[in-house]
Amino acid sequence: MKRFAKLSFAKLTGGVAAMAMVAAFVLPTAAQADDQDVIDYRQHIMKTMDEQTAAVGKIMSYAIPDDNFASHLEAIALAAQTSLSSFKEEVQGGESLPAVWENWADFEERMNKFSDGITAAAKLAREEGKDAALNAAFAALSCKQCHDDYRKK
Ligand code: HEC
């Protein structure tokens, strides 16, 4: 066991040195990597909402018990609240249409409305249960309306 621990520590420190070397090579091209990072980041948040919405769908279709209904809505709400800031920097590309930044005021309003709606639905689900929150959740999950105007087909 002792030998194993020593070995893995050596491996780990070797790994850190290797990472530092990689960083040194990667840094000069950081400007280009940044744009991809910004796009990846906003897509990660969207994918989070997508997975959680799919989980809600399973519960709404009675395939899965509703124990976690409020938690899934809260996860979507949290992602929705963080989403807007991931679009603030204008980085064209990904599946975003230029309209996101051309019509920023409208995009911002829609994202905030979406975020407020799903946050309210999550609160209702937590406090009063699934049945009380169903309509609010359906109404709030208006993902397609925004995609129609702001996401590439
Ligand atoms: C206010 C606008 C808006 C709302 C609301 C919105 N989206 Fe999006 N979504 C976008 C935009 C813009 C993109 C394109 C992002 C990019 O690739 O640059 C996108 C991309 C995505 C993607 C693709 C991510 C990838 O990996 O390429 C998924 C999946 C997604 N959205 C799911 C959802 C779900 C599910 C909801 C609702 C729960 C939702 N979105 C609500 C604007 C929105």
mmCIF file of C-alpha atoms and ligand atoms in Angstrom:
data_model
loop_
_atom_site.group_PDB
_atom_site.id
_atom_site.type_symbol
_atom_site.label_atom_id
_atom_site.label_comp_id
_atom_site.label_asym_id
_atom_site.label_seq_id
_atom_site.Cartn_x
_atom_site.Cartn_y
_atom_site.Cartn_z
ATOM 1 C CA MET A 1 0.000 0.000 0.000
ATOM 2 C CA LYS A 2 2.792 2.386 0.933
ATOM 3 C CA ARG A 3 4.538 1.816 -2.354
ATOM 4 C CA PHE A 4 1.335 2.354 -4.235
ATOM 5 C CA ALA A 5 0.742 5.684 -2.519
ATOM 6 C CA LYS A 6 4.275 6.838 -3.352
ATOM 7 C CA LEU A 7 3.852 5.787 -6.947
ATOM 8 C CA SER A 8 0.582 7.610 -7.448
ATOM 9 C CA PHE A 9 2.025 10.749 -5.879
ATOM 10 C CA ALA A 10 4.882 10.635 -8.364
ATOM 11 C CA LYS A 11 2.377 10.181 -11.139
ATOM 12 C CA LEU A 12 0.347 13.107 -9.884
ATOM 13 C CA THR A 13 3.281 15.507 -9.628
ATOM 14 C CA GLY A 14 4.441 14.368 -13.040
ATOM 15 C CA GLY A 15 0.955 15.151 -14.302
ATOM 16 C CA VAL A 16 1.052 18.652 -12.872
ATOM 17 C CA ALA A 17 4.388 19.342 -14.560
ATOM 18 C CA ALA A 18 2.985 18.065 -17.843
ATOM 19 C CA MET A 19 -0.069 20.319 -17.448
ATOM 20 C CA ALA A 20 2.142 23.352 -16.867
ATOM 21 C CA MET A 21 4.018 22.534 -20.078
ATOM 22 C CA VAL A 22 0.781 22.182 -22.012
ATOM 23 C CA ALA A 23 -0.418 25.506 -20.606
ATOM 24 C CA ALA A 24 2.771 27.193 -21.776
ATOM 25 C CA PHE A 25 2.157 25.968 -25.315
ATOM 26 C CA VAL A 26 -1.548 26.737 -25.301
ATOM 27 C CA LEU A 27 -1.348 30.300 -23.931
ATOM 28 C CA PRO A 28 -0.241 32.106 -27.114
ATOM 29 C CA THR A 29 -3.448 30.993 -28.898
ATOM 30 C CA ALA A 30 -5.679 31.911 -25.955
ATOM 31 C CA ALA A 31 -7.642 34.559 -27.900
ATOM 32 C CA GLN A 32 -8.995 31.972 -30.309
ATOM 33 C CA ALA A 33 -9.693 29.420 -27.607
ATOM 34 C CA ASP A 34 -11.618 32.043 -25.643
ATOM 35 C CA ASP A 35 -14.331 32.379 -28.285
ATOM 36 C CA GLN A 36 -14.849 28.627 -28.368
ATOM 37 C CA ASP A 37 -14.933 28.600 -24.569
ATOM 38 C CA VAL A 38 -17.685 31.225 -24.550
ATOM 39 C CA ILE A 39 -19.726 29.219 -27.074
ATOM 40 C CA ASP A 40 -19.123 25.931 -25.238
ATOM 41 C CA TYR A 41 -20.113 27.540 -21.953
ATOM 42 C CA ARG A 42 -23.495 28.833 -23.130
ATOM 43 C CA GLN A 43 -24.161 25.482 -24.815
ATOM 44 C CA HIS A 44 -23.373 23.601 -21.584
ATOM 45 C CA ILE A 45 -25.997 25.681 -19.773
ATOM 46 C CA MET A 46 -28.557 25.051 -22.542
ATOM 47 C CA LYS A 47 -27.809 21.314 -22.425
ATOM 48 C CA THR A 48 -28.374 21.340 -18.673
ATOM 49 C CA MET A 49 -31.829 22.812 -19.256
ATOM 50 C CA ASP A 50 -32.429 20.260 -21.992
ATOM 51 C CA GLU A 51 -31.625 17.252 -19.796
ATOM 52 C CA GLN A 52 -33.665 18.578 -16.883
ATOM 53 C CA THR A 53 -36.616 19.347 -19.166
ATOM 54 C CA ALA A 54 -36.429 15.788 -20.499
ATOM 55 C CA ALA A 55 -36.527 14.531 -16.910
ATOM 56 C CA VAL A 56 -39.612 16.691 -16.229
ATOM 57 C CA GLY A 57 -41.172 15.237 -19.395
ATOM 58 C CA LYS A 58 -40.749 11.711 -18.039
ATOM 59 C CA ILE A 59 -42.562 12.710 -14.854
ATOM 60 C CA MET A 60 -45.302 14.587 -16.723
ATOM 61 C CA SER A 61 -45.980 11.511 -18.852
ATOM 62 C CA TYR A 62 -46.314 9.432 -15.653
ATOM 63 C CA ALA A 63 -43.415 7.158 -16.657
ATOM 64 C CA ILE A 64 -41.541 8.137 -13.479
ATOM 65 C CA PRO A 65 -42.852 8.980 -9.960
ATOM 66 C CA ASP A 66 -43.018 12.686 -9.199
ATOM 67 C CA ASP A 67 -40.761 12.803 -6.093
ATOM 68 C CA ASN A 68 -38.166 14.986 -7.824
ATOM 69 C CA PHE A 69 -40.501 17.230 -9.796
ATOM 70 C CA ALA A 70 -39.709 20.405 -7.842
ATOM 71 C CA SER A 71 -35.965 19.662 -7.874
ATOM 72 C CA HIS A 72 -35.876 19.363 -11.673
ATOM 73 C CA LEU A 73 -37.768 22.634 -12.064
ATOM 74 C CA GLU A 74 -35.333 24.264 -9.637
ATOM 75 C CA ALA A 75 -32.399 22.963 -11.707
ATOM 76 C CA ILE A 76 -33.919 24.470 -14.867
ATOM 77 C CA ALA A 77 -34.557 27.719 -12.999
ATOM 78 C CA LEU A 78 -30.957 27.896 -11.811
ATOM 79 C CA ALA A 79 -29.659 27.243 -15.335
ATOM 80 C CA ALA A 80 -32.074 29.834 -16.736
ATOM 81 C CA GLN A 81 -30.828 32.395 -14.210
ATOM 82 C CA THR A 82 -27.220 31.802 -15.280
ATOM 83 C CA SER A 83 -27.936 31.617 -19.000
ATOM 84 C CA LEU A 84 -28.256 35.316 -19.822
ATOM 85 C CA SER A 85 -24.768 36.187 -18.620
ATOM 86 C CA SER A 86 -23.336 33.454 -20.882
ATOM 87 C CA PHE A 87 -24.637 35.424 -23.912
ATOM 88 C CA LYS A 88 -23.534 38.876 -22.723
ATOM 89 C CA GLU A 89 -20.248 38.814 -24.558
ATOM 90 C CA GLU A 90 -20.927 39.032 -28.285
ATOM 91 C CA VAL A 91 -19.344 35.913 -29.727
ATOM 92 C CA GLN A 92 -20.964 34.956 -33.014
ATOM 93 C CA GLY A 93 -21.155 31.272 -33.797
ATOM 94 C CA GLY A 94 -22.394 28.070 -32.315
ATOM 95 C CA GLU A 95 -26.090 27.836 -33.072
ATOM 96 C CA SER A 96 -26.781 31.448 -32.139
ATOM 97 C CA LEU A 97 -28.183 33.744 -34.801
ATOM 98 C CA PRO A 98 -26.723 37.273 -35.086
ATOM 99 C CA ALA A 99 -30.169 38.453 -33.936
ATOM 100 C CA VAL A 100 -29.191 37.598 -30.337
ATOM 101 C CA TRP A 101 -26.931 40.663 -30.249
ATOM 102 C CA GLU A 102 -28.765 42.778 -32.868
ATOM 103 C CA ASN A 103 -31.976 42.558 -30.793
ATOM 104 C CA TRP A 104 -30.260 42.278 -27.426
ATOM 105 C CA ALA A 105 -33.003 44.137 -25.512
ATOM 106 C CA ASP A 106 -35.645 41.696 -26.764
ATOM 107 C CA PHE A 107 -33.425 38.650 -26.206
ATOM 108 C CA GLU A 108 -32.684 39.811 -22.675
ATOM 109 C CA GLU A 109 -36.368 40.428 -21.951
ATOM 110 C CA ARG A 110 -37.310 36.949 -23.192
ATOM 111 C CA MET A 111 -34.598 35.223 -21.221
ATOM 112 C CA ASN A 112 -35.587 37.109 -18.065
ATOM 113 C CA LYS A 113 -39.262 36.316 -18.633
ATOM 114 C CA PHE A 114 -38.403 32.645 -19.141
ATOM 115 C CA SER A 115 -36.222 32.643 -16.039
ATOM 116 C CA ASP A 116 -38.862 34.385 -13.878
ATOM 117 C CA GLY A 117 -41.593 32.029 -15.109
ATOM 118 C CA ILE A 118 -39.698 28.822 -14.433
ATOM 119 C CA THR A 119 -38.482 30.128 -11.052
ATOM 120 C CA ALA A 120 -42.093 30.849 -10.041
ATOM 121 C CA ALA A 121 -43.224 27.399 -11.254
ATOM 122 C CA ALA A 122 -40.422 25.734 -9.280
ATOM 123 C CA LYS A 123 -41.422 27.622 -6.132
ATOM 124 C CA LEU A 124 -45.047 26.575 -6.563
ATOM 125 C CA ALA A 125 -44.015 22.945 -7.074
ATOM 126 C CA ARG A 126 -41.844 23.036 -3.952
ATOM 127 C CA GLU A 127 -44.510 24.649 -1.789
ATOM 128 C CA GLU A 128 -47.750 23.171 -3.125
ATOM 129 C CA GLY A 129 -46.787 20.067 -5.084
ATOM 130 C CA LYS A 130 -46.789 18.873 -8.664
ATOM 131 C CA ASP A 131 -50.474 19.220 -9.506
ATOM 132 C CA ALA A 132 -50.582 22.855 -8.388
ATOM 133 C CA ALA A 133 -47.525 23.669 -10.530
ATOM 134 C CA LEU A 134 -48.257 21.705 -13.702
ATOM 135 C CA ASN A 135 -49.880 24.515 -15.694
ATOM 136 C CA ALA A 136 -47.288 27.065 -14.634
ATOM 137 C CA ALA A 137 -44.489 24.656 -15.594
ATOM 138 C CA PHE A 138 -46.002 23.959 -19.019
ATOM 139 C CA ALA A 139 -46.446 27.664 -19.677
ATOM 140 C CA ALA A 140 -42.929 28.514 -18.507
ATOM 141 C CA LEU A 141 -41.145 25.882 -20.628
ATOM 142 C CA SER A 142 -41.444 28.006 -23.768
ATOM 143 C CA CYS A 143 -38.055 26.992 -25.117
ATOM 144 C CA LYS A 144 -39.190 26.787 -28.734
ATOM 145 C CA GLN A 145 -40.420 30.372 -29.003
ATOM 146 C CA CYS A 146 -36.960 31.722 -28.337
ATOM 147 C CA HIS A 147 -35.242 29.116 -30.500
ATOM 148 C CA ASP A 148 -37.526 30.023 -33.426
ATOM 149 C CA ASP A 149 -36.116 33.545 -33.448
ATOM 150 C CA TYR A 150 -32.627 33.215 -32.044
ATOM 151 C CA ARG A 151 -31.249 29.739 -32.764
ATOM 152 C CA LYS A 152 -30.125 28.342 -36.112
ATOM 153 C CA LYS A 153 -32.426 25.651 -37.491
HETATM 154 C C1 HEC B 1 -34.289 33.439 -24.545
HETATM 155 C C2 HEC B 1 -33.849 32.467 -25.508
HETATM 156 C C3 HEC B 1 -33.759 31.004 -25.192
HETATM 157 C C4 HEC B 1 -34.513 30.258 -24.322
HETATM 158 C C5 HEC B 1 -35.663 30.713 -23.429
HETATM 159 C C6 HEC B 1 -34.041 28.907 -24.421
HETATM 160 N N1 HEC B 1 -33.011 28.821 -25.314
HETATM 161 FE FE1 HEC B 1 -31.986 27.133 -25.806
HETATM 162 N N2 HEC B 1 -30.788 28.208 -27.065
HETATM 163 C C7 HEC B 1 -30.896 29.565 -27.308
HETATM 164 C C8 HEC B 1 -29.840 29.980 -28.215
HETATM 165 C C9 HEC B 1 -29.588 31.376 -28.724
HETATM 166 C C10 HEC B 1 -29.107 28.809 -28.520
HETATM 167 C C11 HEC B 1 -27.847 28.696 -29.403
HETATM 168 C C12 HEC B 1 -26.601 28.750 -28.505
HETATM 169 C C13 HEC B 1 -25.309 28.636 -29.305
HETATM 170 O O1 HEC B 1 -25.007 27.528 -29.775
HETATM 171 O O2 HEC B 1 -24.651 29.665 -29.502
HETATM 172 C C14 HEC B 1 -29.736 27.721 -27.789
HETATM 173 C C15 HEC B 1 -29.300 26.400 -27.840
HETATM 174 C C16 HEC B 1 -29.904 25.338 -27.193
HETATM 175 C C17 HEC B 1 -29.482 23.968 -27.297
HETATM 176 C C18 HEC B 1 -28.305 23.435 -28.116
HETATM 177 C C19 HEC B 1 -27.053 23.451 -27.246
HETATM 178 C C20 HEC B 1 -25.855 22.869 -27.994
HETATM 179 O O3 HEC B 1 -25.137 22.068 -27.415
HETATM 180 O O4 HEC B 1 -25.632 23.202 -29.157
HETATM 181 C C21 HEC B 1 -30.342 23.225 -26.537
HETATM 182 C C22 HEC B 1 -30.318 21.718 -26.339
HETATM 183 C C23 HEC B 1 -31.290 24.144 -25.938
HETATM 184 N N3 HEC B 1 -31.002 25.433 -26.361
HETATM 185 C C24 HEC B 1 -32.316 23.771 -25.065
HETATM 186 C C25 HEC B 1 -33.190 24.664 -24.459
HETATM 187 C C26 HEC B 1 -34.256 24.271 -23.568
HETATM 188 C C27 HEC B 1 -34.602 22.843 -23.190
HETATM 189 C C28 HEC B 1 -34.884 25.427 -23.186
HETATM 190 C C29 HEC B 1 -36.071 25.583 -22.272
HETATM 191 C C30 HEC B 1 -36.122 24.849 -21.047
HETATM 192 C C31 HEC B 1 -34.218 26.540 -23.844
HETATM 193 N N4 HEC B 1 -33.195 26.036 -24.600
HETATM 194 C C32 HEC B 1 -34.586 27.856 -23.691
HETATM 195 C C33 HEC B 1 -31.857 30.417 -26.770
HETATM 196 C C34 HEC B 1 -32.805 30.082 -25.816
#
